[in-house]
Amino acid sequence: MKYAYYPGCSLHSTASEYDISFRSVCRMLHVAIEEIPKWACCGSTPAHSTSHLMALALPGRVISQAEEAKFQKILVPCASCFQRLKTAQYEVRNYSGLHETLEQVLDRKLENKAEVIHPLELFIGEEMSNRIADAVRKRLEGLKVCCYYGCLLTRPPKVMNFDECEYPMSMDTIVSALGAETLDWNAKTSCCGASLSLTKSDHVCKLIRDIFQEAKAVGANAIAVACPLCHSNLDTRQQETEIIYKEKYGFPIFYFTQLMGLAFGESIKALGLKKHLVDPRPLLSEVGIA
Amino acid sequence: MAFVMDFTPSQLMHAIRLGLDEMVMSSKTTWLCSTCQTCTTRCPQGLDIAKALDAVKIIAQRKGIKASEPDVLAFYKTMMGSIFGFGRVYELGLIAMLKLRTGHIFKDIGLGIKMFGKGKLKLFPSKIFPIFFDASEIRKMRKRVEKLEGQRK
């Protein structure tokens, strides 16, 4: 079965390394994916903060396009896109009259039956776990990883219906299967400030400082994420936060797909690991991974 | 983000219940909410607080009430402009427009240059060009949404 792939805007720009590492991991695990043709933005925070209907119509359009192309499952790696698509599905299912209104706005048919899934959800399935175990060429020993899920992958639970909302484990399960040590810690689902990074960066620095302190307290040497905005905040604002708070963190931030790719023997360049502002290469060579 | 809000989300829910519209609409709480969904997830009364905060923002915009955090509203408008223009978010254009709208021209310039150097910001909305056709579909959706929402006013 082929999955529809909805990268969203971030994976085509600031998070292009999430896109290339996800594609490469899918290739190695024999997961067939195809990008939804002519997709548009899901609207994200600006849409749901300015128009309730537009915020449902934009992700509704993506679902409708996938259904039109006869896909039954849509893979959505971006946490925000994932949450918006699931929210649209949930609201259409639960509020009477909304389905008709949305079809009217979209001027398209919306079956609302395609299943929206996150790659984490796909990779923790039993069959995939076996494939992952077989694909590991280089165990990631020496990496002590805090898996950071952020807000939207699991919240609100009635909509997302994915993993445990306060203390999720799916990413930990995958990353530890790669041979890395995953750590129990307090900030798994803390907020990084999301898009307020563009307008209220000092508040974002405070929030990510709290996250870094928690990771430091348990002895981590890296943080894994599954969201482009979490990555952007933790990686690009890390140095600034170190300066503001006169502390040293030095955490390379990995997309979990990059860790998978590394364990499967993929090269640093092919996983976009040179694109990070906090260079992960010193740590990787220190522990003898690359 | 509760540490910078002038009212906590639960206080704001009470204010809404008490009909203190002016206080609710002029509060910074709604604009500083990052929609992390923690309050919605944990509310013992089952309120969808994050969604209520969105509703407050939307009503305030319809009534033309000045946003207490204008930069945040400028970001929303700029990004929606990008979506209606290109169908997708064109980050470099968004950042440039946001700087013009908020007047913070030099904010994060150094960071922007570093990100550009790492290939994280694209000079042109290159992958966007093939879908210009789609952006017209998005603009049509916007017109229909505005018509429907106008009827509800």
Coordinates of C-alpha atoms in Angstrom, one line a residue:
Chain A
M1 CA 0.0 0.0 0.0
K2 CA 1.2 3.5 -0.9
Y3 CA 0.9 6.3 1.7
A4 CA 0.0 9.9 0.8
Y5 CA 2.7 12.2 2.0
Y6 CA 1.9 15.7 3.2
P7 CA 5.1 17.5 4.0
G8 CA 3.7 20.9 4.7
C9 CA 5.5 24.2 4.3
S10 CA 8.2 23.7 6.9
L11 CA 9.5 20.4 5.4
H12 CA 10.0 22.2 2.1
S13 CA 12.1 25.0 3.7
T14 CA 13.4 25.4 7.2
A15 CA 13.0 21.7 8.0
S16 CA 14.2 20.3 4.7
E17 CA 16.4 17.9 6.6
Y18 CA 13.3 16.4 8.2
D19 CA 11.9 15.9 4.7
I20 CA 15.1 14.3 3.3
S21 CA 15.7 12.1 6.3
F22 CA 12.1 10.9 6.4
R23 CA 12.2 10.1 2.7
S24 CA 15.4 8.2 3.1
V25 CA 14.2 6.2 6.1
C26 CA 11.0 5.3 4.2
R27 CA 13.1 4.1 1.3
M28 CA 15.2 1.9 3.6
L29 CA 12.2 0.5 5.3
H30 CA 10.4 -0.1 2.1
V31 CA 7.5 2.2 2.9
A32 CA 6.1 3.6 -0.3
I33 CA 5.1 7.3 -0.1
E34 CA 3.9 9.8 -2.6
E35 CA 3.6 13.5 -2.1
I36 CA 0.1 14.8 -2.5
P37 CA 0.1 16.8 -5.7
K38 CA -0.6 20.5 -5.5
W39 CA -1.0 20.6 -1.8
A40 CA -1.3 23.9 0.0
C41 CA -0.6 25.1 3.6
C42 CA -2.6 23.7 6.5
G43 CA -3.1 27.2 7.9
S44 CA -1.5 26.3 11.3
T45 CA -1.8 28.9 14.1
P46 CA -2.5 32.0 12.0
A47 CA -5.6 30.3 10.4
H48 CA -7.2 29.1 13.7
S49 CA -6.5 32.5 15.3
T50 CA -8.2 34.4 12.5
S51 CA -11.0 32.2 11.1
H52 CA -12.5 29.1 12.5
L53 CA -13.8 28.0 9.1
M54 CA -10.7 28.7 7.1
A55 CA -8.7 26.8 9.8
L56 CA -10.8 23.7 8.9
A57 CA -11.0 24.3 5.2
L58 CA -7.3 24.4 4.6
P59 CA -6.6 21.0 6.2
G60 CA -9.9 19.7 4.8
R61 CA -8.6 20.5 1.3
V62 CA -5.5 18.3 1.9
I63 CA -7.6 15.4 3.1
S64 CA -9.9 15.8 0.1
Q65 CA -7.0 15.9 -2.3
A66 CA -5.5 12.7 -0.8
E67 CA -8.9 11.0 -1.1
E68 CA -9.3 12.2 -4.7
A69 CA -6.0 10.5 -5.5
K70 CA -7.4 7.3 -3.9
F71 CA -5.1 7.3 -0.9
Q72 CA -6.4 5.7 2.3
K73 CA -3.7 6.9 4.7
I74 CA -1.9 10.2 4.9
L75 CA 1.5 10.5 6.6
V76 CA 2.1 13.9 8.2
P77 CA 5.5 14.4 9.9
C78 CA 5.0 18.0 11.0
A79 CA 3.3 18.1 14.4
S80 CA 1.3 21.2 13.6
C81 CA 0.0 20.0 10.2
F82 CA -0.7 16.6 11.9
Q83 CA -2.8 18.3 14.6
R84 CA -4.6 20.6 12.2
L85 CA -5.6 17.7 9.9
K86 CA -6.8 15.6 12.8
T87 CA -8.7 18.6 14.2
A88 CA -10.5 19.1 10.9
Q89 CA -11.4 15.4 10.8
Y90 CA -12.6 15.4 14.4
E91 CA -14.7 18.5 14.0
V92 CA -16.3 17.4 10.8
R93 CA -17.2 14.1 12.5
N94 CA -18.6 15.7 15.6
Y95 CA -20.4 18.9 14.7
S96 CA -23.6 18.6 12.7
G97 CA -23.8 20.6 9.5
L98 CA -20.1 21.3 9.3
H99 CA -19.4 18.6 6.7
E100 CA -21.8 20.3 4.2
T101 CA -20.5 23.8 5.0
L102 CA -16.9 22.6 4.5
E103 CA -17.7 21.0 1.1
Q104 CA -19.4 24.2 0.1
V105 CA -16.3 26.2 1.0
L106 CA -13.9 23.7 -0.6
D107 CA -16.1 23.2 -3.7
R108 CA -14.8 19.6 -3.4
K109 CA -16.0 16.3 -2.1
L110 CA -14.7 15.4 1.3
E111 CA -15.2 11.9 2.4
N112 CA -13.3 12.5 5.6
K113 CA -12.3 8.8 5.7
A114 CA -8.6 8.9 4.9
E115 CA -6.6 8.1 8.1
V116 CA -4.2 10.8 9.2
I117 CA -1.1 9.3 10.8
H118 CA 2.2 10.5 12.1
P119 CA 5.4 8.7 11.1
L120 CA 6.0 7.8 14.8
E121 CA 2.7 6.0 14.7
L122 CA 3.7 4.1 11.6
F123 CA 7.2 3.1 12.9
I124 CA 6.0 1.7 16.3
G125 CA 3.7 -0.9 14.6
E126 CA 4.8 -4.5 15.1
E127 CA 5.8 -5.2 11.5
M128 CA 7.7 -1.9 11.3
S129 CA 9.6 -2.6 14.5
N130 CA 10.9 -5.8 13.0
R131 CA 11.9 -4.0 9.8
I132 CA 13.7 -1.4 11.9
A133 CA 15.5 -4.0 13.9
D134 CA 16.7 -5.6 10.7
A135 CA 17.8 -2.3 9.1
V136 CA 20.0 -1.2 12.0
R137 CA 23.7 -1.4 10.8
K138 CA 25.3 0.9 13.4
R139 CA 24.0 1.0 16.9
L140 CA 23.8 4.5 18.3
E141 CA 25.7 3.6 21.5
G142 CA 27.0 6.6 23.5
L143 CA 24.0 8.8 22.6
K144 CA 22.0 9.7 25.7
V145 CA 18.8 11.1 24.2
C146 CA 15.9 13.1 25.7
C147 CA 12.9 12.6 23.4
Y148 CA 11.0 15.8 23.2
Y149 CA 7.5 15.5 21.8
G150 CA 6.3 19.1 22.4
C151 CA 2.6 20.0 22.5
L152 CA 0.7 19.0 19.4
L153 CA 1.6 15.4 18.7
T154 CA -0.6 14.2 21.6
R155 CA -2.8 17.2 22.6
P156 CA -5.7 17.5 23.0
P157 CA -6.0 13.7 23.5
K158 CA -9.7 13.5 22.5
V159 CA -8.7 14.8 19.0
M160 CA -5.2 13.3 18.6
N161 CA -5.9 9.9 20.1
F162 CA -2.2 9.1 19.8
D163 CA 0.2 7.9 22.5
E164 CA -0.1 9.0 26.1
C165 CA -0.8 12.8 26.3
E166 CA 1.3 13.6 29.4
Y167 CA 4.1 11.2 29.1
P168 CA 4.4 9.7 25.6
M169 CA 6.8 6.9 24.8
S170 CA 6.6 6.2 21.0
M171 CA 9.7 8.1 20.1
D172 CA 11.6 6.6 23.0
T173 CA 10.7 3.1 21.8
I174 CA 12.0 3.8 18.3
V175 CA 15.1 5.6 19.4
S176 CA 16.1 3.0 22.0
A177 CA 15.6 0.3 19.3
L178 CA 18.4 2.1 17.4
G179 CA 20.8 1.4 20.3
A180 CA 20.7 4.8 21.9
E181 CA 20.0 5.3 25.5
T182 CA 16.7 7.2 26.1
L183 CA 16.2 9.1 29.3
D184 CA 13.2 9.7 31.5
W185 CA 12.8 13.4 32.0
N186 CA 10.3 16.1 32.9
A187 CA 9.9 18.2 29.8
K188 CA 8.7 15.7 27.2
T189 CA 5.5 17.6 26.5
S190 CA 6.5 21.1 27.6
C191 CA 5.8 24.0 25.2
C192 CA 8.7 25.6 23.3
G193 CA 6.7 28.7 22.5
A194 CA 6.0 27.7 18.9
S195 CA 5.5 30.5 16.4
L196 CA 5.8 33.2 19.0
S197 CA 9.5 32.7 18.3
L198 CA 9.1 35.3 15.5
T199 CA 7.5 37.9 17.6
K200 CA 8.2 37.1 21.3
S201 CA 11.6 35.5 21.1
D202 CA 12.7 36.4 24.7
H203 CA 9.7 34.4 26.0
V204 CA 10.7 31.5 23.8
C205 CA 14.2 31.6 25.1
K206 CA 12.8 31.3 28.7
L207 CA 10.7 28.3 27.7
I208 CA 13.5 26.5 25.9
R209 CA 15.9 27.2 28.8
D210 CA 13.6 25.2 31.1
I211 CA 13.7 22.4 28.6
F212 CA 17.5 22.4 28.3
Q213 CA 17.8 22.5 32.1
E214 CA 15.6 19.4 32.4
A215 CA 17.7 17.6 29.8
K216 CA 20.9 18.6 31.5
A217 CA 19.7 17.4 34.8
V218 CA 19.2 13.9 33.6
G219 CA 22.6 13.8 31.8
A220 CA 21.5 13.9 28.2
N221 CA 23.9 14.7 25.3
A222 CA 21.3 15.1 22.6
I223 CA 17.6 15.9 22.1
A224 CA 15.4 14.2 19.6
V225 CA 12.3 15.9 18.1
A226 CA 9.4 15.2 15.7
C227 CA 8.3 18.7 15.0
P228 CA 9.9 21.4 12.7
L229 CA 9.0 24.2 15.0
C230 CA 10.3 22.5 18.1
H231 CA 13.5 21.9 16.1
S232 CA 13.7 25.4 15.0
N233 CA 13.3 26.9 18.4
L234 CA 15.6 24.4 20.2
D235 CA 18.3 24.6 17.6
T236 CA 18.3 28.1 16.2
R237 CA 17.6 29.9 19.5
Q238 CA 19.9 27.7 21.6
Q239 CA 23.0 29.9 21.3
E240 CA 21.0 33.1 22.0
T241 CA 19.6 31.4 25.1
E242 CA 23.0 30.4 26.3
I243 CA 24.1 34.0 26.1
I244 CA 21.0 35.5 27.8
Y245 CA 21.2 33.0 30.8
K246 CA 25.0 32.7 30.8
E247 CA 24.7 28.9 30.7
K248 CA 26.1 26.2 28.4
Y249 CA 23.9 23.6 26.9
G250 CA 25.5 22.4 23.6
F251 CA 22.7 20.0 22.7
P252 CA 22.6 18.8 19.1
I253 CA 18.9 18.6 18.2
F254 CA 18.1 15.6 15.9
Y255 CA 14.9 14.8 14.1
F256 CA 14.1 11.2 15.1
T257 CA 14.3 10.3 11.4
Q258 CA 17.9 11.5 11.3
L259 CA 18.8 9.2 14.2
M260 CA 17.0 6.3 12.3
G261 CA 19.0 7.1 9.2
L262 CA 22.3 7.2 11.1
A263 CA 21.6 3.8 12.6
F264 CA 20.7 2.5 9.2
G265 CA 24.1 3.6 7.9
E266 CA 23.0 6.7 5.9
S267 CA 25.6 9.5 5.5
I268 CA 25.7 12.8 7.4
K269 CA 25.1 14.7 4.3
A270 CA 22.2 12.6 3.0
L271 CA 20.4 13.2 6.4
G272 CA 21.0 17.0 6.3
L273 CA 22.9 16.9 9.5
K274 CA 25.1 19.8 8.3
K275 CA 22.1 22.1 8.3
H276 CA 21.8 22.4 12.1
L277 CA 23.1 25.5 13.8
V278 CA 24.3 23.4 16.8
D279 CA 26.6 21.1 14.8
P280 CA 26.0 17.5 15.8
R281 CA 29.2 16.2 14.2
P282 CA 31.5 16.7 17.1
L283 CA 29.3 14.6 19.4
L284 CA 28.8 11.9 16.7
S285 CA 32.5 11.6 16.2
E286 CA 33.1 11.6 19.9
V287 CA 30.9 8.6 20.4
G288 CA 32.2 6.9 17.3
I289 CA 29.1 7.0 15.2
A290 CA 30.3 9.2 12.3
Chain B
M1 CA 3.3 30.9 28.1
A2 CA 1.2 31.5 31.2
F3 CA 4.2 33.2 32.9
V4 CA 3.8 36.3 30.7
M5 CA 0.0 36.4 30.5
D6 CA -1.9 39.1 32.4
F7 CA -4.7 36.7 33.3
T8 CA -4.3 32.9 33.5
P9 CA -6.5 31.0 31.1
S10 CA -8.8 29.9 33.9
Q11 CA -9.2 33.5 35.1
L12 CA -10.1 34.5 31.6
M13 CA -12.8 31.7 31.4
H14 CA -14.4 33.1 34.5
A15 CA -14.2 36.6 33.1
I16 CA -16.0 35.4 29.9
R17 CA -18.7 33.8 32.1
L18 CA -19.2 37.0 34.0
G19 CA -19.6 39.0 30.8
L20 CA -16.5 41.1 31.4
D21 CA -16.1 41.6 27.7
E22 CA -13.9 44.6 27.8
M23 CA -11.4 43.0 30.1
V24 CA -11.4 39.8 28.0
M25 CA -10.9 41.5 24.7
S26 CA -8.1 43.8 25.9
S27 CA -6.2 41.0 27.7
K28 CA -2.8 39.9 26.5
T29 CA -3.6 36.3 27.4
T30 CA -5.3 35.4 24.1
W31 CA -2.5 36.9 22.0
L32 CA 0.3 35.3 24.1
C33 CA -1.3 31.8 24.0
S34 CA 0.8 29.5 21.8
T35 CA -2.1 27.0 21.6
C36 CA 0.0 24.3 23.4
Q37 CA -3.4 22.7 24.4
T38 CA -2.2 22.0 28.0
C39 CA -5.2 23.8 29.6
T40 CA -7.6 22.1 27.2
T41 CA -6.1 18.7 28.0
R42 CA -6.1 19.2 31.8
C43 CA -9.3 21.2 32.4
P44 CA -11.3 19.3 35.1
Q45 CA -14.5 20.9 33.7
G46 CA -13.7 19.7 30.1
L47 CA -13.6 23.2 28.6
D48 CA -11.8 23.6 25.4
I49 CA -10.0 26.6 26.7
A50 CA -7.5 27.0 23.8
K51 CA -10.4 27.1 21.3
A52 CA -12.2 29.6 23.5
L53 CA -9.1 31.8 23.4
D54 CA -9.1 31.5 19.6
A55 CA -12.8 32.6 19.5
V56 CA -12.0 35.7 21.6
K57 CA -9.2 36.7 19.2
I58 CA -11.5 36.2 16.2
I59 CA -14.4 38.2 17.8
A60 CA -11.9 41.0 18.8
Q61 CA -10.7 41.2 15.2
R62 CA -14.3 41.3 13.8
K63 CA -15.2 44.1 16.2
G64 CA -12.1 46.0 15.2
I65 CA -10.7 46.0 18.8
K66 CA -7.0 46.9 18.8
A67 CA -4.9 43.8 19.6
S68 CA -3.0 44.2 22.9
E69 CA -0.1 42.4 21.2
P70 CA -0.1 43.9 17.7
D71 CA 3.1 42.1 16.6
V72 CA 1.4 38.7 17.1
L73 CA -1.6 39.8 15.0
A74 CA 0.8 41.2 12.4
F75 CA 2.4 37.7 12.2
Y76 CA -1.0 36.0 11.7
K77 CA -2.0 38.5 9.0
T78 CA 1.4 38.2 7.2
M79 CA 1.3 34.4 7.2
M80 CA -2.3 34.3 5.9
G81 CA -1.2 36.8 3.2
S82 CA 1.5 34.3 2.2
I83 CA -1.0 31.5 2.1
F84 CA -3.5 33.5 0.0
G85 CA -0.7 34.7 -2.3
F86 CA 1.3 31.5 -2.9
G87 CA -0.8 28.7 -1.4
R88 CA 2.1 28.0 0.9
V89 CA 4.3 29.8 3.4
Y90 CA 7.2 31.6 1.8
E91 CA 9.4 32.1 4.8
L92 CA 11.8 34.7 3.6
G93 CA 9.0 36.8 2.2
L94 CA 7.0 36.3 5.5
I95 CA 9.9 37.5 7.6
A96 CA 10.5 40.6 5.4
M97 CA 6.8 41.5 5.5
L98 CA 6.6 41.0 9.2
K99 CA 9.6 43.3 9.7
L100 CA 7.9 46.0 7.7
R101 CA 4.6 45.6 9.6
T102 CA 6.1 45.6 13.1
G103 CA 9.0 48.0 12.5
H104 CA 11.5 45.6 14.1
I105 CA 13.7 45.7 11.0
F106 CA 16.9 44.4 12.6
K107 CA 15.5 41.8 14.9
D108 CA 17.3 38.4 14.4
I109 CA 19.2 39.6 11.4
G110 CA 22.3 37.7 12.5
L111 CA 20.3 34.5 13.0
G112 CA 18.6 35.0 9.7
I113 CA 22.0 35.2 7.9
K114 CA 23.1 32.0 9.7
M115 CA 20.0 30.2 8.7
F116 CA 20.3 31.4 5.1
G117 CA 23.9 30.1 5.1
K118 CA 22.7 26.7 6.2
G119 CA 20.2 26.6 3.4
K120 CA 17.3 26.8 5.7
L121 CA 15.8 29.9 4.1
K122 CA 15.1 29.9 0.4
L123 CA 15.6 33.0 -1.6
F124 CA 12.6 32.4 -3.9
P125 CA 9.4 30.5 -3.3
S126 CA 10.8 28.0 -5.8
K127 CA 8.8 25.0 -5.0
I128 CA 5.7 27.2 -4.7
F129 CA 5.7 28.4 -8.3
P130 CA 4.2 25.3 -9.8
I131 CA 1.1 25.7 -7.6
F132 CA 0.2 29.3 -8.5
F133 CA -2.9 27.7 -10.0
D134 CA -3.8 26.4 -6.5
A135 CA -3.4 29.7 -4.8
S136 CA -6.4 30.9 -6.8
E137 CA -8.4 28.0 -5.4
I138 CA -7.3 29.1 -1.9
R139 CA -8.4 32.6 -2.7
K140 CA -11.8 31.4 -3.8
M141 CA -12.1 29.4 -0.6
R142 CA -11.3 32.6 1.3
K143 CA -14.1 34.5 -0.5
R144 CA -16.7 31.7 0.3
V145 CA -15.5 31.7 4.0
E146 CA -15.8 35.4 4.2
K147 CA -19.3 35.3 2.8
L148 CA -20.4 32.6 5.2
E149 CA -18.8 34.3 8.2
G150 CA -20.2 37.6 7.2
Q151 CA -23.7 36.1 7.4
R152 CA -23.0 35.0 11.0
K153 CA -22.1 38.5 12.2

